Coordinates of C-alpha atoms in Angstrom, one line a residue:
Q1 CA 45.6 -122.1 -73.4
V2 CA 47.6 -120.7 -76.3
L3 CA 45.7 -118.7 -79.0
L4 CA 46.9 -119.2 -82.6
V5 CA 46.1 -116.7 -85.4
E6 CA 47.1 -117.5 -88.9
S7 CA 47.4 -115.0 -91.7
G8 CA 48.9 -114.5 -95.2
G9 CA 46.8 -116.7 -97.3
G10 CA 45.2 -115.8 -100.6
L11 CA 44.7 -116.6 -104.3
V12 CA 47.8 -117.2 -106.3
Q13 CA 48.6 -118.6 -109.7
P14 CA 50.5 -121.8 -110.1
G15 CA 54.2 -121.2 -109.7
G16 CA 53.6 -118.2 -107.4
S17 CA 54.6 -117.6 -103.8
L18 CA 53.0 -116.8 -100.5
K19 CA 54.3 -116.3 -96.9
L20 CA 52.1 -117.4 -94.1
A21 CA 52.4 -116.2 -90.5
C22 CA 51.1 -117.6 -87.2
A23 CA 51.0 -115.5 -84.1
A24 CA 50.9 -117.4 -80.8
S25 CA 50.0 -116.0 -77.5
G26 CA 52.1 -117.0 -74.5
S27 CA 55.8 -117.5 -73.9
I28 CA 55.5 -121.3 -74.0
F29 CA 55.7 -121.0 -77.8
R30 CA 59.5 -120.8 -77.7
F31 CA 59.9 -124.1 -75.9
V32 CA 57.8 -126.3 -78.2
A33 CA 58.1 -127.8 -81.6
M34 CA 55.6 -126.2 -84.0
G35 CA 54.1 -127.3 -87.3
W36 CA 52.1 -126.1 -90.3
Y37 CA 49.2 -128.3 -91.2
R38 CA 46.8 -128.1 -94.1
Q39 CA 43.4 -129.5 -94.8
A40 CA 42.0 -129.7 -98.4
P41 CA 38.3 -130.2 -99.0
G42 CA 37.3 -133.8 -98.4
K43 CA 40.7 -134.7 -97.0
Q44 CA 42.2 -135.2 -93.5
R45 CA 44.4 -132.6 -92.0
E46 CA 48.1 -133.3 -92.7
L47 CA 51.3 -132.0 -91.3
V48 CA 53.4 -130.4 -94.1
A49 CA 56.3 -128.8 -92.1
R50 CA 57.6 -128.8 -88.6
I51 CA 60.3 -127.1 -86.7
T52 CA 61.9 -127.8 -83.3
S53 CA 62.2 -125.2 -80.6
G54 CA 65.8 -124.8 -81.7
G55 CA 65.0 -124.2 -85.3
T56 CA 65.6 -127.5 -87.0
P57 CA 63.1 -128.0 -89.8
D58 CA 61.5 -131.1 -91.4
Y59 CA 59.1 -131.4 -94.4
A60 CA 56.6 -133.7 -95.9
D61 CA 57.9 -135.0 -99.2
S62 CA 55.1 -133.2 -101.1
V63 CA 56.5 -129.8 -100.1
K64 CA 60.2 -130.5 -99.7
G65 CA 62.3 -128.0 -101.7
R66 CA 59.4 -125.6 -102.2
F67 CA 58.3 -124.6 -98.6
T68 CA 60.5 -123.2 -95.8
I69 CA 59.4 -123.1 -92.2
S70 CA 60.9 -120.7 -89.8
R71 CA 60.2 -119.2 -86.4
D72 CA 60.9 -116.0 -84.5
N73 CA 60.8 -116.9 -80.8
T74 CA 61.2 -113.2 -79.8
K75 CA 57.9 -112.5 -81.5
N76 CA 56.2 -115.8 -80.8
T77 CA 55.6 -116.2 -84.5
L78 CA 55.9 -119.1 -86.9
Y79 CA 56.3 -118.6 -90.7
L80 CA 55.9 -120.7 -93.8
Q81 CA 57.4 -119.4 -97.1
M82 CA 55.7 -121.2 -99.9
N83 CA 57.3 -121.1 -103.4
S84 CA 56.5 -122.8 -106.7
L85 CA 52.9 -123.4 -105.6
K86 CA 50.8 -126.0 -107.2
P87 CA 47.0 -126.4 -107.5
E88 CA 47.3 -129.4 -105.1
D89 CA 48.6 -127.0 -102.4
T90 CA 45.1 -125.5 -102.2
A91 CA 43.9 -125.9 -98.6
V92 CA 43.3 -124.2 -95.4
Y93 CA 46.6 -123.9 -93.5
Y94 CA 46.8 -124.1 -89.8
C95 CA 49.7 -123.9 -87.2
N96 CA 49.9 -125.8 -84.0
Q97 CA 52.2 -127.7 -81.7
V98 CA 53.6 -131.0 -83.0
G99 CA 52.1 -133.7 -80.9
S100 CA 49.9 -132.3 -78.2
W101 CA 47.6 -129.8 -79.9
W102 CA 46.3 -126.6 -78.6
N103 CA 42.9 -125.3 -79.7
W104 CA 43.0 -124.8 -83.5
G105 CA 42.9 -121.3 -84.9
Q106 CA 40.7 -120.2 -87.8
G107 CA 43.4 -121.1 -90.4
T108 CA 44.2 -119.2 -93.6
Q109 CA 42.9 -120.2 -97.0
V110 CA 45.5 -120.8 -99.8
T111 CA 44.1 -121.2 -103.3
V112 CA 46.4 -122.0 -106.2
S113 CA 44.6 -121.5 -109.5
S114 CA 45.0 -119.9 -112.8

């Protein structure tokens, strides 16, 4: 089973930026599509960005043009650069495979507020 550890969240003002990181144990990371998910209070978890094993990204409409997903397969690490943050981006952010999920990590809290 792969362990996932997310980091980089925090409190930021609207319009600000954050960069999240997800460290994955196990070399299988480099062979699978990965995604960043988020869950806001009272809402279902949603996929906001995903990236193939080869590095092709895709985004939910709500974050397109503001978020950038990337990966470093040599470090088994997934990243999410978040710019122009909005209050509605406030959520706990998680990483995981796309499709067949591993156990979820603890997530990292992102709060966008003035």
